[in-house]
Tab-separated table of C-alpha atoms in Angstrom:
chain	number	residue	atom	x	y	z
N	1	MET	CA	-137.613	-122.130	-271.806
N	2	ASN	CA	-140.489	-124.229	-270.576
N	3	ASP	CA	-140.130	-126.723	-267.735
N	4	PRO	CA	-140.457	-129.984	-269.766
N	5	GLN	CA	-137.656	-128.972	-272.067
N	6	ARG	CA	-135.410	-128.037	-269.135
N	7	ILE	CA	-136.129	-131.308	-267.405
N	8	ALA	CA	-135.229	-133.200	-270.599
N	9	GLU	CA	-131.929	-131.402	-270.914
N	10	LEU	CA	-131.051	-132.065	-267.265
N	11	SER	CA	-131.902	-135.737	-267.649
N	12	TRP	CA	-129.716	-135.937	-270.738
N	13	LYS	CA	-126.780	-134.324	-268.901
N	14	ASP	CA	-127.208	-136.659	-265.933
N	15	ALA	CA	-127.201	-139.629	-268.255
N	16	GLU	CA	-124.022	-138.388	-269.940
N	17	VAL	CA	-122.307	-137.863	-266.574
N	18	LEU	CA	-123.356	-141.325	-265.455
N	19	HIS	CA	-122.042	-142.807	-268.685
N	20	LEU	CA	-118.685	-141.049	-268.272
N	21	ARG	CA	-118.463	-142.212	-264.664
N	22	ASN	CA	-119.088	-145.786	-265.720
N	23	GLN	CA	-116.418	-145.480	-268.393
N	24	ILE	CA	-113.928	-144.150	-265.825
N	25	ASP	CA	-114.754	-146.975	-263.394
N	26	MET	CA	-114.302	-149.499	-266.178
N	27	LEU	CA	-110.924	-148.050	-267.156
N	28	ARG	CA	-109.829	-147.959	-263.530
N	29	HIS	CA	-110.860	-151.587	-263.132
N	30	GLN	CA	-108.938	-152.547	-266.270
N	31	LEU	CA	-105.851	-150.673	-265.068
N	32	ASP	CA	-106.064	-152.408	-261.692
N	33	GLU	CA	-106.344	-155.781	-263.383
N	34	GLN	CA	-103.368	-154.986	-265.639
N	35	ALA	CA	-101.288	-153.813	-262.678
N	36	ASN	CA	-102.196	-157.001	-260.790
N	37	ARG	CA	-101.177	-159.138	-263.780
N	38	ASP	CA	-97.899	-157.252	-264.028
N	39	ARG	CA	-97.198	-157.827	-260.346
N	40	VAL	CA	-97.972	-161.532	-260.713
N	41	LEU	CA	-95.659	-161.827	-263.741
N	42	ASN	CA	-92.863	-160.038	-261.907
N	43	ARG	CA	-93.225	-162.362	-258.924
N	44	LEU	CA	-93.204	-165.396	-261.213
N	45	HIS	CA	-89.849	-164.318	-262.653
N	46	ASP	CA	-88.155	-163.486	-259.339
N	47	GLY	CA	-85.249	-165.517	-257.966
N	48	THR	CA	-81.501	-165.870	-258.383
N	49	ASN	CA	-81.175	-169.673	-258.436
N	50	LEU	CA	-83.387	-172.611	-259.314
N	51	ARG	CA	-84.776	-173.204	-255.828
N	52	ASP	CA	-85.433	-169.498	-255.264
N	53	SER	CA	-87.138	-169.144	-258.657
N	54	PHE	CA	-89.306	-172.243	-258.200
N	55	THR	CA	-90.268	-171.074	-254.688
N	56	HIS	CA	-91.494	-167.728	-256.062
N	57	ILE	CA	-93.479	-169.489	-258.800
N	58	ALA	CA	-95.093	-171.953	-256.359
N	59	SER	CA	-96.009	-169.332	-253.749
N	60	THR	CA	-97.358	-166.929	-256.405
N	61	VAL	CA	-99.561	-169.586	-258.025
N	62	ALA	CA	-100.840	-170.706	-254.616
N	63	SER	CA	-101.787	-167.151	-253.593
N	64	GLN	CA	-103.499	-166.378	-256.921
N	65	THR	CA	-105.466	-169.631	-257.221
N	66	ASN	CA	-106.364	-170.009	-253.541
N	67	VAL	CA	-105.254	-173.643	-253.378
N	68	ASP	CA	-103.624	-175.285	-250.365
N	69	ARG	CA	-100.256	-176.248	-251.803
N	70	VAL	CA	-98.288	-175.921	-255.042
N	71	ILE	CA	-95.178	-178.023	-255.657
N	72	LEU	CA	-92.653	-177.765	-258.505
N	73	LEU	CA	-90.396	-180.601	-259.609
N	74	ASN	CA	-87.481	-180.409	-262.021
N	75	HIS	CA	-87.147	-183.033	-264.761
N	76	HIS	CA	-83.631	-184.105	-265.608
N	77	GLY	CA	-82.197	-187.402	-266.757
N	78	GLY	CA	-85.573	-189.133	-266.722
N	79	ARG	CA	-86.114	-188.295	-263.046
N	80	PHE	CA	-88.335	-185.794	-261.273
N	81	THR	CA	-86.737	-183.972	-258.346
N	82	LEU	CA	-88.810	-181.890	-255.960
N	83	ILE	CA	-87.304	-178.382	-255.857
N	84	ALA	CA	-89.765	-176.074	-254.100
N	85	SER	CA	-93.095	-175.961	-252.288
N	86	SER	CA	-95.386	-173.022	-251.570
N	87	THR	CA	-95.771	-174.073	-247.924
N	88	ALA	CA	-92.130	-174.701	-246.926
N	89	PRO	CA	-89.030	-172.732	-247.960
N	90	ASN	CA	-86.759	-175.733	-247.361
N	91	VAL	CA	-87.727	-179.233	-248.423
N	92	ASP	CA	-86.160	-182.410	-247.078
N	93	ARG	CA	-85.821	-184.576	-250.184
N	94	ARG	CA	-85.032	-187.611	-248.052
N	95	SER	CA	-88.493	-187.662	-246.427
N	96	ARG	CA	-90.917	-190.435	-247.334
N	97	GLN	CA	-93.603	-188.028	-248.567
N	98	VAL	CA	-91.202	-186.331	-251.006
N	99	ARG	CA	-89.975	-189.654	-252.349
N	100	LEU	CA	-93.542	-190.908	-252.822
N	101	LEU	CA	-94.512	-187.720	-254.696
N	102	GLN	CA	-91.485	-187.983	-257.007
N	103	ARG	CA	-92.369	-191.608	-257.769
N	104	LEU	CA	-96.039	-190.697	-258.374
N	105	THR	CA	-95.106	-187.826	-260.708
N	106	ARG	CA	-92.822	-190.084	-262.731
N	107	ALA	CA	-95.511	-192.769	-262.966
N	108	VAL	CA	-98.250	-190.316	-264.014
N	109	LEU	CA	-96.297	-188.292	-266.561
N	110	SER	CA	-94.809	-191.376	-268.155
N	111	GLN	CA	-98.376	-192.290	-269.238
N	112	HIS	CA	-100.270	-188.984	-269.444
N	113	HIS	CA	-99.657	-185.275	-269.839
N	114	GLU	CA	-101.679	-184.495	-266.728
N	115	LEU	CA	-103.861	-186.131	-264.085
N	116	THR	CA	-106.604	-184.814	-261.782
N	117	PHE	CA	-108.025	-186.913	-258.944
N	118	VAL	CA	-110.566	-186.090	-256.222
N	119	LEU	CA	-110.776	-188.486	-253.317
N	120	GLY	CA	-114.294	-189.924	-252.948
N	121	SER	CA	-115.545	-188.675	-256.314
N	122	GLY	CA	-115.876	-192.151	-257.741
N	123	SER	CA	-113.838	-191.245	-260.829
N	124	GLU	CA	-111.708	-193.951	-262.324
N	125	ILE	CA	-107.921	-193.731	-262.213
N	126	SER	CA	-106.405	-194.112	-265.677
N	127	LEU	CA	-103.116	-195.510	-264.404
N	128	VAL	CA	-101.567	-198.882	-265.072
N	129	ASP	CA	-100.566	-199.094	-261.415
N	130	SER	CA	-102.535	-197.032	-258.885
N	131	ARG	CA	-100.392	-197.933	-255.892
N	132	PRO	CA	-98.134	-194.823	-256.110
N	133	LEU	CA	-101.238	-192.602	-255.982
N	134	ASP	CA	-102.804	-194.489	-253.080
N	135	GLU	CA	-99.608	-194.473	-251.060
N	136	TYR	CA	-99.036	-190.755	-251.590
N	137	LEU	CA	-102.641	-189.783	-250.750
N	138	GLN	CA	-102.453	-191.794	-247.566
N	139	GLU	CA	-99.097	-190.260	-246.612
N	140	SER	CA	-99.899	-186.613	-247.482
N	141	GLY	CA	-103.573	-186.483	-246.506
N	142	CYS	CA	-104.635	-184.394	-249.524
N	143	ARG	CA	-108.179	-184.771	-250.885
N	144	GLU	CA	-107.664	-183.409	-254.397
N	145	ILE	CA	-104.514	-183.480	-256.523
N	146	HIS	CA	-103.588	-182.281	-259.989
N	147	ILE	CA	-100.310	-183.258	-261.661
N	148	GLN	CA	-99.278	-181.652	-264.930
N	149	SER	CA	-96.111	-181.610	-267.000
N	150	ILE	CA	-94.442	-178.354	-268.031
N	151	THR	CA	-92.872	-178.434	-271.479
N	152	ASP	CA	-90.211	-176.310	-273.104
N	153	VAL	CA	-91.592	-173.488	-275.247
N	154	ASN	CA	-89.256	-174.264	-278.163
N	155	THR	CA	-88.686	-178.030	-278.091
N	156	GLY	CA	-91.896	-179.244	-276.445
N	157	LYS	CA	-89.926	-181.597	-274.156
N	158	THR	CA	-90.913	-182.037	-270.529
N	159	ILE	CA	-88.673	-179.887	-268.329
N	160	ALA	CA	-90.636	-179.805	-265.078
N	161	ALA	CA	-93.872	-180.756	-263.372
N	162	ILE	CA	-96.365	-178.871	-261.225
N	163	VAL	CA	-98.451	-180.499	-258.490
N	164	VAL	CA	-101.470	-178.658	-257.030
N	165	GLU	CA	-103.217	-179.973	-253.933
N	166	ARG	CA	-106.274	-179.330	-251.813
N	167	PHE	CA	-106.670	-180.801	-248.363
N	168	ARG	CA	-110.339	-179.893	-247.999
N	169	VAL	CA	-113.019	-180.284	-250.678
N	170	ASP	CA	-116.268	-178.443	-249.918
N	171	ASP	CA	-118.851	-176.251	-251.630
N	172	ASN	CA	-116.284	-173.462	-252.001
N	173	SER	CA	-114.090	-175.822	-254.022
N	174	SER	CA	-116.633	-176.434	-256.729
N	175	VAL	CA	-114.233	-175.299	-259.463
N	176	ALA	CA	-112.032	-178.197	-260.504
N	177	ILE	CA	-108.433	-177.783	-259.545
N	178	ASP	CA	-107.219	-178.173	-263.116
N	179	HIS	CA	-109.498	-175.357	-264.297
N	180	VAL	CA	-108.091	-173.047	-261.616
N	181	LEU	CA	-104.707	-173.131	-263.371
N	182	ASP	CA	-106.048	-172.308	-266.835
N	183	ALA	CA	-105.390	-168.562	-266.531
N	184	TYR	CA	-101.786	-169.117	-265.458
N	185	ARG	CA	-100.629	-172.081	-267.540
N	186	ASP	CA	-98.713	-170.090	-270.138
N	187	ALA	CA	-97.177	-167.754	-267.562
N	188	ILE	CA	-96.047	-170.718	-265.435
N	189	ARG	CA	-94.608	-172.430	-268.490
N	190	VAL	CA	-92.557	-169.380	-269.530
N	191	ALA	CA	-91.335	-168.565	-265.998
N	192	THR	CA	-90.338	-172.178	-265.326
N	193	GLY	CA	-88.493	-172.438	-268.633
N	194	GLN	CA	-86.528	-169.252	-267.993
N	195	ALA	CA	-85.641	-170.339	-264.454
N	196	ILE	CA	-84.286	-173.647	-265.739
N	197	ALA	CA	-82.407	-171.871	-268.543
N	198	ARG	CA	-80.720	-169.602	-266.005
N	199	HIS	CA	-79.845	-172.621	-263.921
N	200	GLU	CA	-78.381	-174.488	-266.883
N	201	HIS	CA	-75.918	-171.650	-267.505
N	202	ALA	CA	-74.871	-171.403	-263.857
N	203	TRP	CA	-72.305	-173.289	-261.785
N	204	GLY	CA	-75.123	-175.073	-260.033
N	205	ALA	CA	-75.855	-177.065	-263.180
N	206	LEU	CA	-72.270	-178.253	-263.389
N	207	ALA	CA	-72.335	-179.243	-259.739
N	208	SER	CA	-75.563	-181.192	-260.139
N	209	ARG	CA	-74.237	-182.989	-263.198
N	210	PHE	CA	-71.034	-183.779	-261.366
N	211	ALA	CA	-73.066	-185.233	-258.497
N	212	GLU	CA	-74.619	-187.754	-260.904
N	213	VAL	CA	-71.231	-189.170	-261.881
N	214	SER	CA	-70.100	-192.413	-260.231
N	215	LYS	CA	-67.735	-192.275	-257.252
N	216	ARG	CA	-64.861	-193.803	-259.208
N	217	ARG	CA	-65.114	-191.177	-261.933
N	218	LYS	CA	-65.455	-188.434	-259.332
N	219	LEU	CA	-62.218	-189.560	-257.698
N	220	ILE	CA	-60.413	-189.614	-261.058
N	221	VAL	CA	-61.712	-186.169	-261.991
N	222	VAL	CA	-60.854	-184.631	-258.624
N	223	THR	CA	-57.362	-186.165	-258.608
N	224	SER	CA	-56.681	-184.965	-262.131
N	225	VAL	CA	-57.873	-181.444	-261.384
N	226	VAL	CA	-55.776	-181.212	-258.196
N	227	ALA	CA	-52.661	-182.551	-259.969
N	228	ALA	CA	-53.104	-180.133	-262.857
N	229	ALA	CA	-53.644	-177.221	-260.472
N	230	LEU	CA	-50.486	-178.069	-258.509
N	231	LEU	CA	-48.453	-178.411	-261.686
N	232	VAL	CA	-49.672	-175.072	-262.987
N	233	ALA	CA	-49.087	-173.450	-259.577
N	234	PHE	CA	-45.437	-174.560	-259.498
N	235	LEU	CA	-44.756	-173.535	-263.111
N	236	ILE	CA	-46.463	-170.155	-263.341
N	237	PRO	CA	-44.473	-167.263	-261.801
N	238	VAL	CA	-46.314	-164.675	-259.735
N	239	GLN	CA	-45.082	-161.427	-258.219
N	240	LEU	CA	-44.322	-161.756	-254.509
N	241	LYS	CA	-45.404	-158.632	-252.642
N	242	ILE	CA	-44.751	-158.164	-248.949
N	243	PRO	CA	-47.308	-156.061	-247.045
N	244	ALA	CA	-46.204	-153.197	-244.805
N	245	THR	CA	-47.756	-150.361	-242.852
N	246	GLY	CA	-46.355	-146.977	-241.927
N	247	ARG	CA	-46.843	-143.240	-242.114
N	248	VAL	CA	-45.874	-140.240	-244.200
N	249	VAL	CA	-43.204	-138.004	-242.634
N	250	ALA	CA	-41.270	-134.993	-243.887
N	251	ALA	CA	-37.787	-135.729	-245.180
N	252	ASN	CA	-36.443	-132.811	-243.087
N	253	MET	CA	-38.144	-132.799	-239.697
N	254	ARG	CA	-36.696	-131.939	-236.279
N	255	HIS	CA	-37.998	-133.169	-232.957
N	256	LEU	CA	-37.534	-130.633	-230.143
N	257	TYR	CA	-37.073	-131.751	-226.524
N	258	ALA	CA	-36.743	-130.038	-223.151
N	259	SER	CA	-33.083	-129.278	-222.360
N	260	THR	CA	-33.571	-129.498	-218.581
N	261	ASP	CA	-36.134	-130.004	-215.858
N	262	GLY	CA	-38.389	-126.996	-215.415
N	263	LEU	CA	-41.671	-125.284	-216.150
N	264	VAL	CA	-43.078	-124.062	-219.458
N	265	ASP	CA	-43.346	-120.309	-218.959
N	266	LYS	CA	-44.827	-119.419	-222.354
N	267	VAL	CA	-45.599	-121.016	-225.720
N	268	LEU	CA	-44.916	-118.553	-228.524
N	269	VAL	CA	-46.268	-120.544	-231.509
N	270	GLN	CA	-49.267	-122.616	-232.521
N	271	ASN	CA	-49.790	-125.585	-234.792
N	272	GLY	CA	-49.197	-124.652	-238.450
N	273	ASP	CA	-47.219	-121.477	-237.799
N	274	LEU	CA	-44.340	-120.779	-240.190
N	275	VAL	CA	-41.027	-120.147	-238.407
N	276	ALA	CA	-37.454	-119.346	-239.417
N	277	ALA	CA	-34.274	-120.853	-238.057
N	278	GLY	CA	-33.470	-119.297	-234.659
N	279	ASP	CA	-36.999	-118.106	-233.872
N	280	PRO	CA	-37.991	-118.675	-230.218
N	281	LEU	CA	-40.732	-121.228	-229.866
N	282	VAL	CA	-41.102	-122.125	-226.168
N	283	LEU	CA	-39.871	-120.306	-223.060
N	284	LEU	CA	-38.856	-122.594	-220.191
N	285	ARG	CA	-38.134	-121.570	-216.612
N	286	SER	CA	-36.065	-123.481	-214.079
N	287	PRO	CA	-36.761	-122.674	-210.401
N	288	LYS	CA	-33.349	-124.095	-209.472
N	289	LEU	CA	-31.541	-121.799	-211.880
N	290	ASP	CA	-33.631	-118.819	-210.707
N	291	LEU	CA	-32.722	-119.580	-207.081
N	292	ALA	CA	-29.047	-120.042	-207.976
N	293	ALA	CA	-29.019	-116.752	-209.881
N	294	GLN	CA	-30.612	-114.876	-206.967
N	295	SER	CA	-28.181	-116.466	-204.526
N	296	LEU	CA	-25.179	-115.572	-206.698
N	297	LEU	CA	-26.440	-112.012	-207.142
N	298	GLY	CA	-26.752	-111.655	-203.353
N	299	GLU	CA	-23.304	-113.040	-202.702
N	300	LEU	CA	-21.861	-110.898	-205.485
N	301	ALA	CA	-23.502	-107.764	-204.019
N	302	THR	CA	-22.169	-108.624	-200.541
N	303	SER	CA	-18.642	-109.162	-201.834
N	304	GLN	CA	-18.778	-105.943	-203.842
N	305	THR	CA	-19.948	-104.010	-200.750
N	306	ASN	CA	-17.120	-105.447	-198.672
N	307	LEU	CA	-14.639	-104.550	-201.387
N	308	ASP	CA	-15.930	-100.975	-201.554
N	309	SER	CA	-15.639	-100.600	-197.762
N	310	LEU	CA	-12.156	-102.041	-197.840
N	311	LEU	CA	-11.068	-99.623	-200.570
N	312	ALA	CA	-12.471	-96.658	-198.594
N	313	SER	CA	-10.588	-97.590	-195.418
N	314	ARG	CA	-7.418	-98.242	-197.392
N	315	THR	CA	-7.152	-94.591	-198.420
N	316	ARG	CA	-6.862	-93.590	-194.752
N	317	ASP	CA	-4.620	-96.394	-193.521
N	318	ARG	CA	-2.041	-98.209	-195.554
N	319	ASP	CA	-2.017	-101.730	-194.126
N	320	VAL	CA	-0.608	-104.918	-195.686
N	321	ASN	CA	-3.559	-106.933	-194.352
N	322	LEU	CA	-5.973	-104.698	-196.181
N	323	SER	CA	-4.243	-105.484	-199.498
N	324	ALA	CA	-4.534	-109.219	-198.847
N	325	GLN	CA	-8.243	-108.885	-198.044
N	326	GLU	CA	-8.708	-106.888	-201.248
N	327	ARG	CA	-7.209	-109.656	-203.334
N	328	VAL	CA	-9.453	-112.232	-201.621
N	329	LEU	CA	-12.580	-110.171	-202.254
N	330	ARG	CA	-11.681	-109.568	-205.873
N	331	SER	CA	-11.142	-113.301	-206.371
N	332	GLN	CA	-14.553	-114.009	-204.809
N	333	ILE	CA	-16.173	-111.416	-207.067
N	334	GLU	CA	-14.546	-112.938	-210.165
N	335	GLY	CA	-15.664	-116.435	-209.167
N	336	LEU	CA	-19.211	-115.339	-208.411
N	337	SER	CA	-19.380	-113.409	-211.686
N	338	ALA	CA	-18.218	-116.461	-213.613
N	339	GLN	CA	-20.851	-118.626	-211.888
N	340	LEU	CA	-23.520	-116.031	-212.563
N	341	GLU	CA	-22.534	-115.901	-216.223
N	342	LEU	CA	-22.778	-119.681	-216.412
N	343	VAL	CA	-26.252	-119.624	-214.829
N	344	ASN	CA	-27.326	-116.889	-217.251
N	345	ARG	CA	-26.143	-118.986	-220.184
N	346	GLN	CA	-28.111	-121.943	-218.832
N	347	GLN	CA	-31.200	-119.755	-218.495
N	348	ALA	CA	-30.715	-118.531	-222.065
N	349	GLU	CA	-30.662	-122.149	-223.212
N	350	LEU	CA	-34.133	-122.593	-221.726
N	351	ILE	CA	-35.481	-120.745	-224.769
N	352	VAL	CA	-36.342	-123.467	-227.297
N	353	ARG	CA	-35.559	-122.125	-230.767
N	354	SER	CA	-36.337	-123.478	-234.229
N	355	PRO	CA	-33.338	-125.272	-235.758
N	356	ILE	CA	-34.651	-124.951	-239.338
N	357	ASP	CA	-37.060	-123.004	-241.497
N	358	GLY	CA	-40.377	-124.785	-241.538
N	359	LYS	CA	-43.828	-125.185	-240.034
N	360	ILE	CA	-44.849	-126.068	-236.482
N	361	ASP	CA	-46.365	-129.552	-236.158
N	362	GLY	CA	-47.969	-130.163	-232.802
N	363	TRP	CA	-51.609	-130.453	-231.907
N	364	ASN	CA	-52.970	-128.235	-229.112
N	365	ILE	CA	-49.482	-127.120	-228.073
N	366	GLU	CA	-50.438	-124.160	-225.879
N	367	GLN	CA	-53.001	-126.076	-223.799
N	368	SER	CA	-50.805	-129.154	-223.414
N	369	LEU	CA	-47.549	-127.355	-222.492
N	370	GLU	CA	-48.051	-123.895	-221.041
N	371	SER	CA	-47.531	-123.643	-217.242
N	372	ARG	CA	-46.811	-127.366	-217.044
N	373	PRO	CA	-43.690	-129.033	-215.649
N	374	VAL	CA	-41.360	-130.833	-218.056
N	375	THR	CA	-38.416	-133.139	-217.513
N	376	HIS	CA	-35.083	-133.274	-219.239
N	377	GLY	CA	-35.484	-134.909	-222.696
N	378	GLN	CA	-39.294	-134.613	-222.758
N	379	PHE	CA	-40.742	-134.152	-226.280
N	380	LEU	CA	-42.235	-130.721	-226.939
N	381	LEU	CA	-43.061	-130.310	-230.643
N	382	ASP	CA	-41.885	-130.856	-234.231
N	383	VAL	CA	-40.669	-128.435	-236.870
N	384	VAL	CA	-41.377	-129.712	-240.373
N	385	SER	CA	-39.745	-128.450	-243.562
N	386	THR	CA	-41.759	-129.444	-246.635
N	387	GLU	CA	-39.221	-127.985	-249.056
N	388	ASN	CA	-37.170	-131.191	-248.896
N	389	GLY	CA	-40.125	-133.436	-249.796
N	390	TRP	CA	-41.736	-136.373	-248.003
N	391	ILE	CA	-40.830	-139.978	-247.269
N	392	VAL	CA	-42.809	-143.036	-246.263
N	393	ASP	CA	-41.537	-144.649	-243.085
N	394	LEU	CA	-42.698	-148.276	-243.345
N	395	GLU	CA	-42.610	-151.106	-240.837
N	396	VAL	CA	-41.994	-154.580	-242.263
N	397	ALA	CA	-42.439	-157.633	-240.051
N	398	ASP	CA	-39.060	-159.009	-239.002
N	399	ARG	CA	-40.007	-162.510	-240.195
N	400	GLU	CA	-40.663	-161.162	-243.729
N	401	ILE	CA	-37.730	-158.779	-244.144
N	402	GLY	CA	-35.712	-161.596	-245.695
N	403	TYR	CA	-37.888	-161.426	-248.820
N	404	VAL	CA	-37.210	-157.685	-249.101
N	405	LEU	CA	-33.420	-158.089	-248.732
N	406	ARG	CA	-32.153	-159.295	-252.096
N	407	PRO	CA	-28.721	-160.971	-252.265
N	408	GLY	CA	-26.074	-158.265	-252.815
N	409	ASP	CA	-28.633	-155.423	-252.919
N	410	ASP	CA	-30.848	-154.125	-250.145
N	411	THR	CA	-32.418	-151.175	-251.984
N	412	GLY	CA	-34.183	-150.375	-255.231
N	413	GLN	CA	-37.294	-152.547	-254.792
N	414	ALA	CA	-40.464	-151.058	-256.196
N	415	CYS	CA	-43.124	-150.186	-253.645
N	416	GLU	CA	-46.797	-149.352	-254.039
N	417	PHE	CA	-48.649	-147.622	-251.229
N	418	ARG	CA	-51.985	-145.978	-250.527
N	419	LEU	CA	-53.117	-143.470	-247.960
N	420	ARG	CA	-55.743	-144.856	-245.618
N	421	SER	CA	-57.578	-141.558	-246.038
N	422	ASP	CA	-57.551	-141.944	-249.855
N	423	PRO	CA	-57.420	-145.695	-250.678
N	424	THR	CA	-58.288	-145.196	-254.363
N	425	ARG	CA	-55.048	-143.333	-255.059
N	426	VAL	CA	-52.016	-145.565	-255.723
N	427	LEU	CA	-48.507	-144.100	-255.433
N	428	VAL	CA	-45.248	-145.741	-256.464
N	429	GLY	CA	-41.737	-145.376	-255.085
N	430	GLN	CA	-38.475	-147.257	-254.539
N	431	VAL	CA	-36.857	-148.431	-251.339
N	432	ILE	CA	-33.771	-146.305	-250.554
N	433	ARG	CA	-32.942	-147.468	-247.054
N	434	ILE	CA	-33.515	-150.531	-244.851
N	435	ALA	CA	-32.679	-150.338	-241.162
N	436	GLU	CA	-29.914	-152.638	-239.957
N	437	VAL	CA	-31.651	-153.442	-236.668
N	438	ALA	CA	-35.136	-154.540	-235.694
N	439	HIS	CA	-37.171	-152.906	-232.951
N	440	LEU	CA	-40.491	-153.376	-231.191
N	441	ASN	CA	-43.306	-151.165	-232.465
N	442	ALA	CA	-46.232	-149.780	-230.471
N	443	THR	CA	-48.086	-153.105	-230.610
N	444	GLY	CA	-45.070	-155.100	-229.424
N	445	ASP	CA	-44.235	-156.726	-232.792
N	446	SER	CA	-40.671	-157.006	-234.052
N	447	VAL	CA	-40.365	-154.859	-237.181
N	448	VAL	CA	-37.696	-153.391	-239.467
N	449	ARG	CA	-38.014	-149.853	-240.787
N	450	VAL	CA	-37.916	-149.293	-244.541
N	451	THR	CA	-37.730	-145.827	-246.128
N	452	VAL	CA	-39.370	-144.937	-249.462
N	453	PRO	CA	-39.200	-141.379	-250.879
N	454	ILE	CA	-42.216	-139.727	-252.489
N	455	GLU	CA	-42.090	-137.597	-255.595
N	456	PHE	CA	-42.603	-133.940	-254.741
N	457	ASP	CA	-45.456	-133.391	-257.211
N	458	ALA	CA	-47.384	-136.362	-255.861
N	459	ALA	CA	-47.039	-135.175	-252.240
N	460	LYS	CA	-48.342	-131.637	-252.488
N	461	ASP	CA	-51.459	-132.371	-250.459
N	462	PHE	CA	-49.890	-134.755	-247.949
N	463	ARG	CA	-50.009	-134.203	-244.216
N	464	ASN	CA	-47.375	-135.231	-241.724
N	465	GLY	CA	-48.134	-138.507	-239.966
N	466	ALA	CA	-50.743	-139.767	-242.464
N	467	SER	CA	-50.976	-143.562	-242.209
N	468	VAL	CA	-50.376	-145.722	-245.282
N	469	VAL	CA	-50.569	-149.355	-246.348
N	470	ALA	CA	-47.973	-150.604	-248.803
N	471	GLN	CA	-46.761	-153.596	-250.782
N	472	ILE	CA	-43.073	-154.073	-251.541
N	473	ASP	CA	-42.266	-155.914	-254.772
N	474	CYS	CA	-39.852	-158.748	-253.945
N	475	GLY	CA	-39.538	-160.328	-257.378
N	476	SER	CA	-41.363	-163.309	-258.817
N	477	SER	CA	-41.855	-166.773	-257.329
N	478	SER	CA	-44.031	-169.735	-258.150
N	479	ALA	CA	-47.728	-169.251	-257.624
N	480	ALA	CA	-47.777	-172.174	-255.198
N	481	PHE	CA	-45.247	-170.451	-252.930
N	482	VAL	CA	-46.911	-167.031	-253.145
N	483	TYR	CA	-50.436	-168.245	-252.395
N	484	PHE	CA	-49.447	-170.851	-249.790
N	485	ARG	CA	-46.593	-168.877	-248.250
N	486	GLY	CA	-48.265	-168.796	-244.838
N	487	ILE	CA	-48.496	-172.583	-244.679
N	488	ILE	CA	-44.910	-172.992	-245.946
N	489	GLU	CA	-43.548	-170.541	-243.360
N	490	TRP	CA	-45.500	-172.265	-240.592
N	491	TRP	CA	-44.042	-175.621	-241.616
N	492	ARG	CA	-40.526	-174.208	-241.713
N	493	GLU	CA	-40.888	-172.826	-238.185
N	494	ARG	CA	-42.472	-176.067	-237.050
N	495	SER	CA	-39.518	-178.108	-238.286
N	496	TRP	CA	-37.205	-176.299	-235.822
N	497	GLN	CA	-39.373	-177.030	-232.797
């Protein structure tokens, strides 16, 4: 292949590559523009309420058009109300500048669809009365202003107004302010309409309409609503449920305590071990009993030695005094033996045995008890039998137990409770026992214990001591009493003071 032909082919390939590169750049530019438009549209439609939505629209338009300030006003009842500004998240509607702008917007849009004015341009103002414009320009200090109505897409009625301002007019501001908005007019119109539609279906619209009613009608409406609510509250019955807290415990559980003062010699079980009735659990040792046993053994050995010597000498010499001494020594030996037997029984009682078949319930028993001194009546551990099921031991405030106690019947009330470790699971039971006395709980509050059994199938995965929250069904009462029970109880207590 000759050189000219090769050069032509290379030039053609370079041109094709350049063309493809230009096409790729163009597509990338178009994608970037589309992504930017999508972001702008999303920002225009942000917001949860009218002020939030209008603020997003104003700030988005201001950032895209590079103007100094964008203001949105809502049109309702023939009035324009300033809602949001691109420069301030919160607007004081009582300020003079805001009131002048609202008056100017109403004056302009009552005569024209839009108005653009540049200070010092020499253009004529097509307004019947130019004082609202002059007063606002003097108050705000803006050099160029554009006011335009926003109409509903379906009805064509004015629903809002947009005000765009510039505070400096120079060579960079050669494009008229009204032409800057041309690319966003339709998007602003749709976003504003949807924001107002959302507001019209919200509670805020009802509140704003209520605010426009006269004071006399407001008072009548409020009084009527309160009276109707009170009447309904006294007529409609509602279930009265008393709250309670407590814990899950085994129906058959034994607490084991130290039978005397002493030392823990050895712990034979651990938490969770299965034991049978009579199995040794803890070995206690009493230094006093050990000393008494050693002393009695010594005295018993001495008495026995004396008796043996006396019996040996008696075979050689029959003396009446020897017989008397023999009887004394035998009596001493019998007494010492009886005392030693009593001490041995007391030492045997130092072995703490399981009273029932069950499972050991005590955390870190060996480390907390072994080789440590204990006093008479000190708690050691629990033995739990799960074969007899579980119960919920609740604590009801003493001041509320009267609602739980029904006349002539103190049991049978339905009770709902949940484990704090599994609050989504609701269990149901019935009260079977209410304590006859009140006591102070760990926090110092006066409470009454209430017992509720748990069905065996529902309690398979329960653990002893699990905390619960419950509600005891105490029948139905008027809604007014149920919901305002705290205030009623406070007033009842107050009347006695």
